[in-house]
mmCIF file of C-alpha atoms and ligand atoms in Angstrom:
data_model
loop_
_atom_site.group_PDB
_atom_site.id
_atom_site.type_symbol
_atom_site.label_atom_id
_atom_site.label_comp_id
_atom_site.label_asym_id
_atom_site.label_seq_id
_atom_site.Cartn_x
_atom_site.Cartn_y
_atom_site.Cartn_z
ATOM 1 C CA MET A 8 -121.082 -31.605 -148.581
ATOM 2 C CA ASP A 9 -119.407 -30.880 -145.681
ATOM 3 C CA GLU A 10 -116.111 -29.047 -144.620
ATOM 4 C CA VAL A 11 -114.875 -31.920 -142.968
ATOM 5 C CA TYR A 12 -115.566 -34.705 -145.378
ATOM 6 C CA ARG A 13 -114.717 -32.907 -148.051
ATOM 7 C CA VAL A 14 -110.997 -32.909 -147.160
ATOM 8 C CA ILE A 15 -111.593 -36.776 -147.396
ATOM 9 C CA GLN A 16 -112.877 -36.528 -150.834
ATOM 10 C CA GLU A 17 -110.438 -34.814 -152.046
ATOM 11 C CA ASP A 18 -107.793 -37.276 -150.565
ATOM 12 C CA ILE A 19 -109.701 -40.084 -152.154
ATOM 13 C CA GLN A 20 -109.717 -38.952 -155.744
ATOM 14 C CA THR A 21 -105.867 -38.380 -155.340
ATOM 15 C CA ILE A 22 -106.003 -42.100 -154.168
ATOM 16 C CA ILE A 23 -108.327 -43.304 -157.086
ATOM 17 C CA GLU A 24 -106.318 -41.748 -159.794
ATOM 18 C CA GLU A 25 -103.184 -43.362 -159.082
ATOM 19 C CA LEU A 26 -105.404 -47.177 -158.433
ATOM 20 C CA CYS A 27 -107.921 -46.545 -161.734
ATOM 21 C CA GLU A 28 -106.099 -49.725 -163.341
ATOM 22 C CA PHE A 29 -107.411 -51.537 -161.365
ATOM 23 C CA LYS A 30 -111.249 -50.405 -161.420
ATOM 24 C CA GLY A 31 -111.857 -53.200 -163.778
ATOM 25 C CA LYS A 32 -111.294 -55.876 -161.295
ATOM 26 C CA ILE A 33 -113.140 -53.946 -158.588
ATOM 27 C CA THR A 34 -116.234 -52.927 -159.774
ATOM 28 C CA ASP A 35 -118.803 -55.419 -158.888
ATOM 29 C CA LYS A 36 -116.995 -57.658 -157.218
ATOM 30 C CA THR A 37 -117.640 -57.987 -153.447
ATOM 31 C CA PHE A 38 -114.693 -57.485 -150.634
ATOM 32 C CA LEU A 39 -114.617 -58.242 -146.858
ATOM 33 C CA VAL A 40 -113.327 -55.768 -145.071
ATOM 34 C CA THR A 41 -112.382 -56.691 -141.062
ATOM 35 C CA GLY A 42 -111.809 -53.477 -139.283
ATOM 36 C CA GLY A 43 -113.414 -51.709 -141.793
ATOM 37 C CA ALA A 44 -114.929 -48.915 -139.320
ATOM 38 C CA GLY A 45 -110.923 -48.246 -137.856
ATOM 39 C CA PHE A 46 -108.672 -45.919 -138.867
ATOM 40 C CA LEU A 47 -107.230 -47.388 -142.166
ATOM 41 C CA GLY A 48 -110.907 -49.918 -142.973
ATOM 42 C CA SER A 49 -112.877 -46.772 -143.783
ATOM 43 C CA TRP A 50 -110.276 -45.439 -145.771
ATOM 44 C CA PHE A 51 -110.397 -49.100 -147.368
ATOM 45 C CA CYS A 52 -113.875 -49.433 -147.818
ATOM 46 C CA ASP A 53 -114.325 -45.336 -149.080
ATOM 47 C CA ILE A 54 -112.061 -46.684 -151.715
ATOM 48 C CA LEU A 55 -114.292 -50.021 -152.709
ATOM 49 C CA ASN A 56 -117.392 -47.841 -152.522
ATOM 50 C CA VAL A 57 -116.017 -45.034 -155.710
ATOM 51 C CA PHE A 58 -114.989 -47.908 -157.481
ATOM 52 C CA GLY A 59 -118.458 -49.674 -157.345
ATOM 53 C CA ALA A 60 -117.096 -52.689 -155.188
ATOM 54 C CA ARG A 61 -119.774 -54.496 -152.823
ATOM 55 C CA VAL A 62 -118.463 -54.203 -149.461
ATOM 56 C CA ILE A 63 -119.032 -56.209 -146.421
ATOM 57 C CA CYS A 64 -117.468 -54.209 -143.280
ATOM 58 C CA LEU A 65 -117.028 -56.057 -140.123
ATOM 59 C CA ASP A 66 -115.813 -54.736 -137.134
ATOM 60 C CA ASN A 67 -116.613 -55.323 -133.355
ATOM 61 C CA LEU A 68 -116.431 -51.539 -132.555
ATOM 62 C CA SER A 69 -113.385 -52.775 -130.094
ATOM 63 C CA SER A 70 -111.327 -49.507 -131.112
ATOM 64 C CA GLY A 71 -113.329 -48.110 -134.165
ATOM 65 C CA SER A 72 -116.522 -46.136 -134.830
ATOM 66 C CA LYS A 73 -119.729 -46.055 -136.895
ATOM 67 C CA LYS A 74 -118.860 -42.134 -137.169
ATOM 68 C CA ASN A 75 -116.444 -43.591 -139.897
ATOM 69 C CA ILE A 76 -118.643 -44.981 -141.837
ATOM 70 C CA LYS A 77 -121.799 -43.398 -141.599
ATOM 71 C CA HIS A 78 -121.734 -41.668 -144.900
ATOM 72 C CA LEU A 79 -121.761 -45.582 -146.417
ATOM 73 C CA THR A 80 -124.609 -47.301 -144.529
ATOM 74 C CA LYS A 81 -127.141 -45.822 -147.036
ATOM 75 C CA ASN A 82 -125.429 -47.153 -149.530
ATOM 76 C CA LYS A 83 -126.872 -50.913 -151.291
ATOM 77 C CA ASN A 84 -123.793 -51.893 -152.169
ATOM 78 C CA PHE A 85 -122.399 -51.144 -148.582
ATOM 79 C CA LYS A 86 -123.541 -53.475 -145.266
ATOM 80 C CA PHE A 87 -122.010 -53.189 -141.602
ATOM 81 C CA ILE A 88 -121.631 -55.996 -139.671
ATOM 82 C CA ASN A 89 -121.296 -56.052 -135.839
ATOM 83 C CA ALA A 90 -119.156 -59.117 -135.191
ATOM 84 C CA ASP A 91 -115.652 -60.578 -133.925
ATOM 85 C CA VAL A 92 -113.188 -61.545 -136.809
ATOM 86 C CA CYS A 93 -112.296 -64.557 -134.578
ATOM 87 C CA SER A 94 -115.850 -66.244 -134.814
ATOM 88 C CA PHE A 95 -117.884 -64.223 -138.027
ATOM 89 C CA ASN A 96 -118.982 -66.836 -140.513
ATOM 90 C CA THR A 97 -120.734 -66.228 -143.577
ATOM 91 C CA HIS A 98 -122.515 -67.952 -146.799
ATOM 92 C CA GLU A 99 -122.198 -64.875 -148.542
ATOM 93 C CA LYS A 100 -119.732 -65.491 -151.866
ATOM 94 C CA ILE A 101 -116.579 -63.293 -151.394
ATOM 95 C CA ASP A 102 -113.965 -62.043 -154.058
ATOM 96 C CA TYR A 103 -111.950 -60.830 -151.774
ATOM 97 C CA ILE A 104 -110.755 -60.474 -148.213
ATOM 98 C CA ALA A 105 -108.637 -57.282 -146.622
ATOM 99 C CA HIS A 106 -107.983 -58.866 -143.040
ATOM 100 C CA LEU A 107 -106.727 -55.256 -141.046
ATOM 101 C CA ALA A 108 -109.015 -56.047 -137.688
ATOM 102 C CA SER A 109 -107.104 -55.650 -134.575
ATOM 103 C CA ILE A 110 -106.346 -52.907 -132.014
ATOM 104 C CA ALA A 111 -103.610 -51.021 -133.221
ATOM 105 C CA SER A 112 -102.899 -48.560 -130.099
ATOM 106 C CA PRO A 113 -100.170 -48.957 -127.761
ATOM 107 C CA PRO A 114 -102.262 -47.882 -124.263
ATOM 108 C CA LEU A 115 -104.731 -50.183 -125.910
ATOM 109 C CA TYR A 116 -103.773 -53.373 -126.914
ATOM 110 C CA GLN A 117 -101.945 -52.774 -123.508
ATOM 111 C CA LYS A 118 -105.224 -52.698 -121.634
ATOM 112 C CA PHE A 119 -106.767 -55.510 -123.607
ATOM 113 C CA PRO A 120 -103.713 -57.990 -124.789
ATOM 114 C CA VAL A 121 -105.988 -61.599 -124.891
ATOM 115 C CA GLN A 122 -108.728 -59.193 -127.505
ATOM 116 C CA THR A 123 -105.679 -58.009 -129.324
ATOM 117 C CA LEU A 124 -103.770 -61.964 -129.747
ATOM 118 C CA ASP A 125 -106.722 -63.327 -130.542
ATOM 119 C CA ALA A 126 -108.245 -60.811 -133.459
ATOM 120 C CA ASN A 127 -104.490 -61.547 -134.797
ATOM 121 C CA VAL A 128 -103.978 -65.399 -133.874
ATOM 122 C CA ILE A 129 -107.418 -66.875 -134.079
ATOM 123 C CA GLY A 130 -109.051 -63.905 -136.502
ATOM 124 C CA THR A 131 -106.579 -64.275 -138.615
ATOM 125 C CA ARG A 132 -106.684 -68.771 -138.756
ATOM 126 C CA ASN A 133 -110.909 -67.835 -139.111
ATOM 127 C CA MET A 134 -110.481 -65.778 -142.213
ATOM 128 C CA LEU A 135 -107.840 -67.796 -143.505
ATOM 129 C CA GLU A 136 -110.598 -70.726 -143.405
ATOM 130 C CA LEU A 137 -113.083 -68.289 -145.192
ATOM 131 C CA ALA A 138 -111.123 -67.269 -147.609
ATOM 132 C CA ARG A 139 -110.372 -71.532 -148.349
ATOM 133 C CA ARG A 140 -113.942 -72.140 -148.483
ATOM 134 C CA ASN A 141 -114.600 -69.024 -150.646
ATOM 135 C CA ASP A 142 -111.789 -69.937 -152.984
ATOM 136 C CA ILE A 143 -111.229 -65.929 -153.311
ATOM 137 C CA LYS A 144 -108.942 -64.051 -155.548
ATOM 138 C CA SER A 145 -106.841 -62.177 -153.289
ATOM 139 C CA PHE A 146 -105.809 -61.704 -149.542
ATOM 140 C CA LEU A 147 -104.484 -58.850 -147.845
ATOM 141 C CA PHE A 148 -103.448 -58.913 -144.493
ATOM 142 C CA THR A 149 -102.629 -55.943 -142.622
ATOM 143 C CA SER A 150 -99.157 -56.265 -140.634
ATOM 144 C CA THR A 151 -96.948 -53.837 -138.761
ATOM 145 C CA SER A 152 -93.059 -52.562 -138.983
ATOM 146 C CA GLU A 153 -93.061 -53.816 -135.237
ATOM 147 C CA ILE A 154 -92.959 -57.364 -136.250
ATOM 148 C CA TYR A 155 -89.764 -56.259 -136.248
ATOM 149 C CA GLY A 156 -89.250 -55.178 -132.627
ATOM 150 C CA ASN A 157 -86.167 -52.754 -131.937
ATOM 151 C CA PRO A 158 -83.785 -53.015 -135.007
ATOM 152 C CA PRO A 159 -79.814 -52.367 -134.899
ATOM 153 C CA ASP A 160 -78.475 -49.597 -136.925
ATOM 154 C CA GLU A 161 -77.087 -52.289 -139.789
ATOM 155 C CA ALA A 162 -81.110 -53.046 -139.822
ATOM 156 C CA ILE A 163 -81.865 -49.510 -140.703
ATOM 157 C CA PRO A 164 -83.702 -48.587 -143.381
ATOM 158 C CA THR A 165 -84.989 -51.866 -142.328
ATOM 159 C CA PRO A 166 -85.568 -54.411 -145.240
ATOM 160 C CA GLU A 167 -88.205 -57.276 -145.517
ATOM 161 C CA SER A 168 -85.704 -60.247 -144.961
ATOM 162 C CA TYR A 169 -85.064 -58.602 -141.201
ATOM 163 C CA TYR A 170 -86.078 -61.609 -139.177
ATOM 164 C CA GLY A 171 -87.053 -58.948 -136.082
ATOM 165 C CA TYR A 172 -85.337 -58.524 -132.307
ATOM 166 C CA VAL A 173 -88.780 -58.903 -130.313
ATOM 167 C CA ASN A 174 -89.930 -59.213 -126.807
ATOM 168 C CA PRO A 175 -91.949 -62.046 -126.617
ATOM 169 C CA TYR A 176 -93.138 -61.599 -123.032
ATOM 170 C CA GLY A 177 -93.516 -57.825 -122.292
ATOM 171 C CA GLN A 178 -95.831 -54.686 -123.279
ATOM 172 C CA ARG A 179 -96.207 -54.744 -126.607
ATOM 173 C CA SER A 180 -95.696 -58.355 -127.054
ATOM 174 C CA MET A 181 -99.190 -59.259 -127.569
ATOM 175 C CA TYR A 182 -99.478 -56.853 -131.043
ATOM 176 C CA ASP A 183 -95.899 -57.727 -132.093
ATOM 177 C CA GLU A 184 -96.156 -61.597 -131.814
ATOM 178 C CA GLY A 185 -99.251 -61.660 -132.195
ATOM 179 C CA LYS A 186 -98.786 -60.436 -135.646
ATOM 180 C CA ARG A 187 -95.737 -62.673 -136.247
ATOM 181 C CA ALA A 188 -97.915 -65.633 -135.840
ATOM 182 C CA ALA A 189 -100.828 -64.407 -137.866
ATOM 183 C CA GLU A 190 -98.342 -63.718 -140.583
ATOM 184 C CA SER A 191 -97.237 -67.493 -139.907
ATOM 185 C CA TYR A 192 -100.466 -68.469 -140.661
ATOM 186 C CA CYS A 193 -100.798 -66.486 -143.422
ATOM 187 C CA TYR A 194 -97.149 -68.544 -144.851
ATOM 188 C CA SER A 195 -99.005 -72.037 -143.796
ATOM 189 C CA TYR A 196 -101.903 -71.338 -145.777
ATOM 190 C CA PHE A 197 -99.841 -69.988 -148.788
ATOM 191 C CA ILE A 198 -98.273 -73.312 -149.151
ATOM 192 C CA LYS A 199 -100.211 -75.728 -147.682
ATOM 193 C CA TYR A 200 -103.496 -74.610 -149.726
ATOM 194 C CA ASN A 201 -101.696 -72.249 -152.269
ATOM 195 C CA LEU A 202 -104.344 -69.233 -150.463
ATOM 196 C CA PRO A 203 -103.604 -66.107 -152.944
ATOM 197 C CA ILE A 204 -101.934 -64.080 -149.242
ATOM 198 C CA ARG A 205 -100.122 -60.589 -149.598
ATOM 199 C CA ILE A 206 -98.785 -59.342 -146.547
ATOM 200 C CA ALA A 207 -98.417 -55.405 -145.921
ATOM 201 C CA ARG A 208 -95.975 -55.046 -143.149
ATOM 202 C CA ILE A 209 -97.654 -50.980 -142.431
ATOM 203 C CA PHE A 210 -94.877 -47.930 -141.029
ATOM 204 C CA ASN A 211 -96.779 -45.739 -139.315
ATOM 205 C CA THR A 212 -99.353 -43.604 -140.799
ATOM 206 C CA TYR A 213 -101.253 -40.752 -140.186
ATOM 207 C CA GLY A 214 -104.339 -38.888 -142.175
ATOM 208 C CA PRO A 215 -107.825 -37.597 -141.739
ATOM 209 C CA ARG A 216 -109.891 -39.882 -139.352
ATOM 210 C CA LEU A 217 -106.801 -39.736 -136.877
ATOM 211 C CA ASP A 218 -108.607 -38.449 -134.216
ATOM 212 C CA ILE A 219 -107.417 -38.002 -130.433
ATOM 213 C CA LYS A 220 -111.225 -37.678 -129.308
ATOM 214 C CA SER A 221 -111.941 -41.069 -130.510
ATOM 215 C CA THR A 222 -110.511 -44.145 -128.040
ATOM 216 C CA SER A 223 -108.349 -45.753 -130.605
ATOM 217 C CA GLN A 224 -106.039 -43.539 -131.775
ATOM 218 C CA TYR A 225 -104.607 -42.429 -128.234
ATOM 219 C CA GLY A 226 -101.263 -43.110 -128.009
ATOM 220 C CA ARG A 227 -100.280 -41.868 -131.390
ATOM 221 C CA VAL A 228 -97.701 -39.617 -131.876
ATOM 222 C CA ILE A 229 -98.805 -37.306 -134.293
ATOM 223 C CA ILE A 230 -102.062 -36.472 -133.581
ATOM 224 C CA LYS A 231 -101.322 -36.461 -130.173
ATOM 225 C CA PHE A 232 -98.506 -33.870 -130.625
ATOM 226 C CA ILE A 233 -100.671 -31.897 -133.144
ATOM 227 C CA TYR A 234 -104.010 -31.883 -130.262
ATOM 228 C CA GLN A 235 -101.525 -30.792 -127.567
ATOM 229 C CA ALA A 236 -99.983 -27.734 -129.228
ATOM 230 C CA LEU A 237 -103.448 -26.671 -131.390
ATOM 231 C CA ASN A 238 -104.793 -26.854 -127.500
ATOM 232 C CA ASN A 239 -101.499 -25.133 -125.961
ATOM 233 C CA LYS A 240 -101.113 -28.172 -123.683
ATOM 234 C CA PRO A 241 -97.301 -29.486 -123.481
ATOM 235 C CA ILE A 242 -96.041 -31.169 -126.159
ATOM 236 C CA THR A 243 -94.985 -34.513 -124.490
ATOM 237 C CA VAL A 244 -91.877 -36.389 -125.653
ATOM 238 C CA TYR A 245 -90.962 -39.591 -124.538
ATOM 239 C CA GLY A 246 -87.368 -40.178 -123.429
ATOM 240 C CA ASP A 247 -84.921 -37.842 -124.960
ATOM 241 C CA GLY A 248 -86.901 -37.777 -128.184
ATOM 242 C CA LYS A 249 -83.877 -39.118 -130.208
ATOM 243 C CA GLN A 250 -85.622 -42.571 -131.275
ATOM 244 C CA THR A 251 -87.369 -42.022 -135.189
ATOM 245 C CA ARG A 252 -89.896 -42.845 -136.609
ATOM 246 C CA SER A 253 -91.040 -42.504 -140.569
ATOM 247 C CA PHE A 254 -94.754 -41.409 -141.103
ATOM 248 C CA CYS A 255 -96.452 -42.264 -144.663
ATOM 249 C CA TYR A 256 -99.543 -40.059 -145.358
ATOM 250 C CA ILE A 257 -102.685 -41.796 -145.750
ATOM 251 C CA THR A 258 -102.987 -40.771 -149.815
ATOM 252 C CA ASP A 259 -99.834 -43.162 -150.189
ATOM 253 C CA GLN A 260 -100.667 -45.326 -147.988
ATOM 254 C CA MET A 261 -103.707 -46.812 -149.207
ATOM 255 C CA GLU A 262 -102.031 -46.756 -152.649
ATOM 256 C CA GLY A 263 -99.183 -49.016 -152.058
ATOM 257 C CA LEU A 264 -102.170 -51.307 -150.004
ATOM 258 C CA PHE A 265 -104.196 -51.395 -153.280
ATOM 259 C CA LYS A 266 -101.252 -52.181 -155.523
ATOM 260 C CA LEU A 267 -100.332 -55.293 -153.055
ATOM 261 C CA PHE A 268 -103.406 -56.016 -152.764
ATOM 262 C CA MET A 269 -104.636 -56.346 -156.522
ATOM 263 C CA THR A 270 -101.710 -56.500 -158.337
ATOM 264 C CA PRO A 271 -101.772 -60.086 -160.060
ATOM 265 C CA LYS A 272 -98.738 -62.865 -160.188
ATOM 266 C CA ILE A 273 -97.573 -61.551 -156.649
ATOM 267 C CA ASN A 274 -99.398 -64.015 -154.168
ATOM 268 C CA GLY A 275 -96.787 -65.183 -150.836
ATOM 269 C CA GLU A 276 -95.221 -61.705 -150.752
ATOM 270 C CA VAL A 277 -94.472 -59.648 -147.790
ATOM 271 C CA VAL A 278 -93.821 -55.821 -148.512
ATOM 272 C CA ASN A 279 -93.202 -52.931 -146.484
ATOM 273 C CA ILE A 280 -95.418 -49.967 -147.006
ATOM 274 C CA GLY A 281 -94.124 -46.629 -145.756
ATOM 275 C CA ASN A 282 -93.076 -43.005 -146.062
ATOM 276 C CA SER A 283 -88.424 -43.395 -145.247
ATOM 277 C CA GLU A 284 -88.385 -40.252 -144.403
ATOM 278 C CA GLU A 285 -87.104 -41.006 -140.787
ATOM 279 C CA ILE A 286 -87.865 -37.582 -138.301
ATOM 280 C CA SER A 287 -86.951 -37.767 -134.484
ATOM 281 C CA ILE A 288 -89.767 -37.884 -132.203
ATOM 282 C CA LEU A 289 -88.621 -33.983 -130.755
ATOM 283 C CA ARG A 290 -87.580 -32.432 -133.967
ATOM 284 C CA LEU A 291 -91.299 -33.824 -135.085
ATOM 285 C CA ALA A 292 -92.568 -32.033 -131.368
ATOM 286 C CA ARG A 293 -90.420 -29.126 -132.921
ATOM 287 C CA LYS A 294 -91.863 -29.197 -136.031
ATOM 288 C CA VAL A 295 -95.526 -29.532 -134.947
ATOM 289 C CA LYS A 296 -94.769 -26.799 -132.640
ATOM 290 C CA LYS A 297 -93.619 -24.959 -135.192
ATOM 291 C CA LEU A 298 -96.543 -25.062 -138.172
ATOM 292 C CA THR A 299 -99.099 -24.487 -135.511
ATOM 293 C CA LYS A 300 -97.391 -21.284 -134.394
ATOM 294 C CA SER A 301 -97.923 -23.309 -130.369
ATOM 295 C CA ASN A 302 -96.999 -21.636 -127.593
ATOM 296 C CA SER A 303 -97.097 -25.369 -125.715
ATOM 297 C CA LYS A 304 -93.980 -26.152 -124.048
ATOM 298 C CA ILE A 305 -92.140 -29.440 -125.216
ATOM 299 C CA THR A 306 -91.656 -31.923 -122.071
ATOM 300 C CA PHE A 307 -90.205 -35.317 -121.292
ATOM 301 C CA GLN A 308 -91.625 -38.385 -119.672
ATOM 302 C CA PRO A 309 -89.789 -41.689 -119.056
ATOM 303 C CA LEU A 310 -89.818 -43.901 -122.298
ATOM 304 C CA PRO A 311 -91.595 -46.973 -121.875
ATOM 305 C CA PRO A 312 -90.594 -50.524 -122.366
ATOM 306 C CA ASP A 313 -89.084 -52.163 -125.498
ATOM 307 C CA ASP A 314 -89.965 -48.765 -127.301
ATOM 308 C CA PRO A 315 -88.001 -48.935 -130.560
ATOM 309 C CA ARG A 316 -85.166 -46.967 -130.853
ATOM 310 C CA ARG A 317 -85.292 -46.175 -134.744
ATOM 311 C CA ARG A 318 -88.036 -47.289 -137.258
ATOM 312 C CA CYS A 319 -87.338 -46.520 -141.223
ATOM 313 C CA PRO A 320 -88.688 -48.970 -143.608
ATOM 314 C CA ASP A 321 -86.591 -49.711 -146.661
ATOM 315 C CA LEU A 322 -88.968 -49.606 -149.803
ATOM 316 C CA THR A 323 -87.177 -51.241 -152.465
ATOM 317 C CA LYS A 324 -88.943 -54.414 -152.611
ATOM 318 C CA ALA A 325 -92.350 -52.004 -152.417
ATOM 319 C CA LYS A 326 -90.898 -49.785 -155.950
ATOM 320 C CA LYS A 327 -89.627 -52.834 -157.699
ATOM 321 C CA LEU A 328 -92.916 -55.254 -157.253
ATOM 322 C CA LEU A 329 -95.792 -52.068 -157.264
ATOM 323 C CA ASN A 330 -93.599 -49.547 -158.426
ATOM 324 C CA PHE A 331 -95.239 -47.519 -155.320
ATOM 325 C CA LYS A 332 -92.787 -44.377 -154.084
ATOM 326 C CA PRO A 333 -94.228 -42.042 -151.635
ATOM 327 C CA LYS A 334 -95.056 -38.561 -152.844
ATOM 328 C CA VAL A 335 -96.579 -36.604 -149.346
ATOM 329 C CA SER A 336 -94.027 -34.897 -147.728
ATOM 330 C CA LEU A 337 -93.716 -35.126 -144.043
ATOM 331 C CA GLN A 338 -93.808 -30.895 -143.978
ATOM 332 C CA LYS A 339 -97.126 -31.679 -146.620
ATOM 333 C CA GLY A 340 -98.556 -34.342 -145.056
ATOM 334 C CA LEU A 341 -98.653 -32.548 -141.260
ATOM 335 C CA LYS A 342 -100.180 -29.125 -142.905
ATOM 336 C CA ARG A 343 -102.990 -31.082 -144.177
ATOM 337 C CA MET A 344 -103.259 -32.879 -140.495
ATOM 338 C CA ILE A 345 -103.203 -29.673 -138.927
ATOM 339 C CA ASP A 346 -106.048 -27.694 -141.230
ATOM 340 C CA TRP A 347 -108.193 -31.174 -140.682
ATOM 341 C CA GLN A 348 -108.051 -31.025 -136.732
ATOM 342 C CA LYS A 349 -108.961 -27.553 -136.599
ATOM 343 C CA ARG A 350 -111.946 -28.319 -138.981
ATOM 344 C CA ILE A 351 -113.203 -31.031 -136.415
ATOM 345 C CA ARG A 352 -112.394 -29.273 -133.083
HETATM 346 N N1 NAD B 28 -102.182 -47.049 -138.704
HETATM 347 C C1 NAD B 28 -100.928 -47.652 -138.767
HETATM 348 O O1 NAD B 28 -100.248 -46.548 -138.608
HETATM 349 C C2 NAD B 28 -100.702 -48.772 -138.667
HETATM 350 C C3 NAD B 28 -99.593 -49.566 -138.223
HETATM 351 C C4 NAD B 28 -99.141 -51.110 -138.132
HETATM 352 C C5 NAD B 28 -100.320 -51.903 -139.173
HETATM 353 N N2 NAD B 28 -101.385 -51.228 -139.023
HETATM 354 C C6 NAD B 28 -102.749 -52.292 -138.581
HETATM 355 O O2 NAD B 28 -103.447 -52.091 -139.630
HETATM 356 C C7 NAD B 28 -104.761 -52.586 -138.972
HETATM 357 C C8 NAD B 28 -105.822 -51.311 -139.228
HETATM 358 O O3 NAD B 28 -105.159 -50.374 -138.085
HETATM 359 P P1 NAD B 28 -106.183 -48.731 -137.753
HETATM 360 O O4 NAD B 28 -104.636 -47.612 -137.462
HETATM 361 O O5 NAD B 28 -106.941 -48.513 -138.721
HETATM 362 O O6 NAD B 28 -106.476 -49.194 -136.492
HETATM 363 P P2 NAD B 28 -107.966 -48.912 -136.375
HETATM 364 O O7 NAD B 28 -107.748 -49.022 -134.113
HETATM 365 O O8 NAD B 28 -108.323 -47.411 -136.159
HETATM 366 O O9 NAD B 28 -108.699 -49.718 -136.777
HETATM 367 C C9 NAD B 28 -108.778 -51.486 -136.394
HETATM 368 C C10 NAD B 28 -110.657 -51.722 -136.330
HETATM 369 O O10 NAD B 28 -110.366 -53.278 -135.688
HETATM 370 C C11 NAD B 28 -111.357 -53.582 -134.935
HETATM 371 N N3 NAD B 28 -111.383 -54.706 -134.483
HETATM 372 C C12 NAD B 28 -110.701 -54.961 -133.214
HETATM 373 N N4 NAD B 28 -110.280 -56.357 -133.203
HETATM 374 C C13 NAD B 28 -111.855 -56.643 -133.430
HETATM 375 C C14 NAD B 28 -112.402 -57.596 -133.855
HETATM 376 N N5 NAD B 28 -111.855 -59.084 -132.796
HETATM 377 N N6 NAD B 28 -113.289 -58.305 -134.658
HETATM 378 C C15 NAD B 28 -113.903 -56.998 -135.146
HETATM 379 N N7 NAD B 28 -112.978 -55.625 -135.116
HETATM 380 C C16 NAD B 28 -112.081 -55.726 -134.431
HETATM 381 C C17 NAD B 28 -111.408 -52.208 -134.283
HETATM 382 O O11 NAD B 28 -112.386 -51.941 -133.666
HETATM 383 C C18 NAD B 28 -111.112 -51.235 -135.644
HETATM 384 O O12 NAD B 28 -112.239 -50.652 -135.833
HETATM 385 C C19 NAD B 28 -104.503 -53.218 -138.057
HETATM 386 O O13 NAD B 28 -103.669 -54.455 -138.038
HETATM 387 C C20 NAD B 28 -103.360 -52.687 -137.475
HETATM 388 O O14 NAD B 28 -102.662 -54.002 -136.931
HETATM 389 C C21 NAD B 28 -101.800 -49.974 -138.702
#
């Protein structure tokens, strides 16, 4: 096993230990994972593979990469289909759908605004119809903290009951409003057809396979800062750096997502999944510089429009419903990410 894959293997093992109660529901079942060649999707495929599921990985490779799933392709229980989620159909019997397909990095969705909206709106409807025809056991939709837009301080940490403050006509709207419309489609199929949907509002997540060289990842701040610091390039902070984010390590994110996907009797629920350790972007830049022992200078660039001022999840519901509590501190996760980046350089 190569050194790069060893880091992922260790993290998969951590996740599997947390999820072993669900093994019986996963083994020998057929899962469709849309966006399965992307960052989160490929971790999904890995975990399902270890649990002995049959996996159909659907991806049009618009931001994902075959590199993320190459190690799975020899497995007879794993099938990769290069297709668009908006038009994909199959007569194969499917038990579960995890619908992740969507470009997720801001510069990329701004470059492909129509495709981003389509994947979330038309693609979600198409997957919900497929789910209905298959009488599936659970449908997980990966929404985002971006549906909250730019919440005021009173709504930090942000609970699921906060409706959002979102610009419908602007640089982020193709993503934010696409996800909001998709949530509404999920809700409509839940009340109209009793479809077993679950919605995860994912807050910023990082971990191995976030790679600056992969097109989908540019614009994602942790990996950008680590790359800049390790290469002694300027660490570029937007605005004054006082805006905050809360970062969740991949092992915690996967535990939360699978618990939401698999826990019985929680159909129709919407749950924040993330880590509530809030940090300003400037402090993050300083932290990365220190951990990498870098000589990089921290420089400042104009803040893009509609950049959220604060991001922090209220995880009360996740704790109550799923017994979910993130375990990996930012310090620990960053050290692991830096270790990973050094190995793949
Ligand atoms: N990573 C995060 O921090 C984060 C935060 C909030 C929400 N999310 C959501 O989680 C999901 C996965 O995000 P990610 O970080 O893995 O992003 P990613 O870009 O790495 O993965 C998305 C995958 O979807 C595929 N895709 C896009 N449009 C498609 C289409 N029309 N048909 C088929 N495949 C298509 C891409 O090729 C890619 O492999 C997305 O829905 C994203 O909105 C992620």
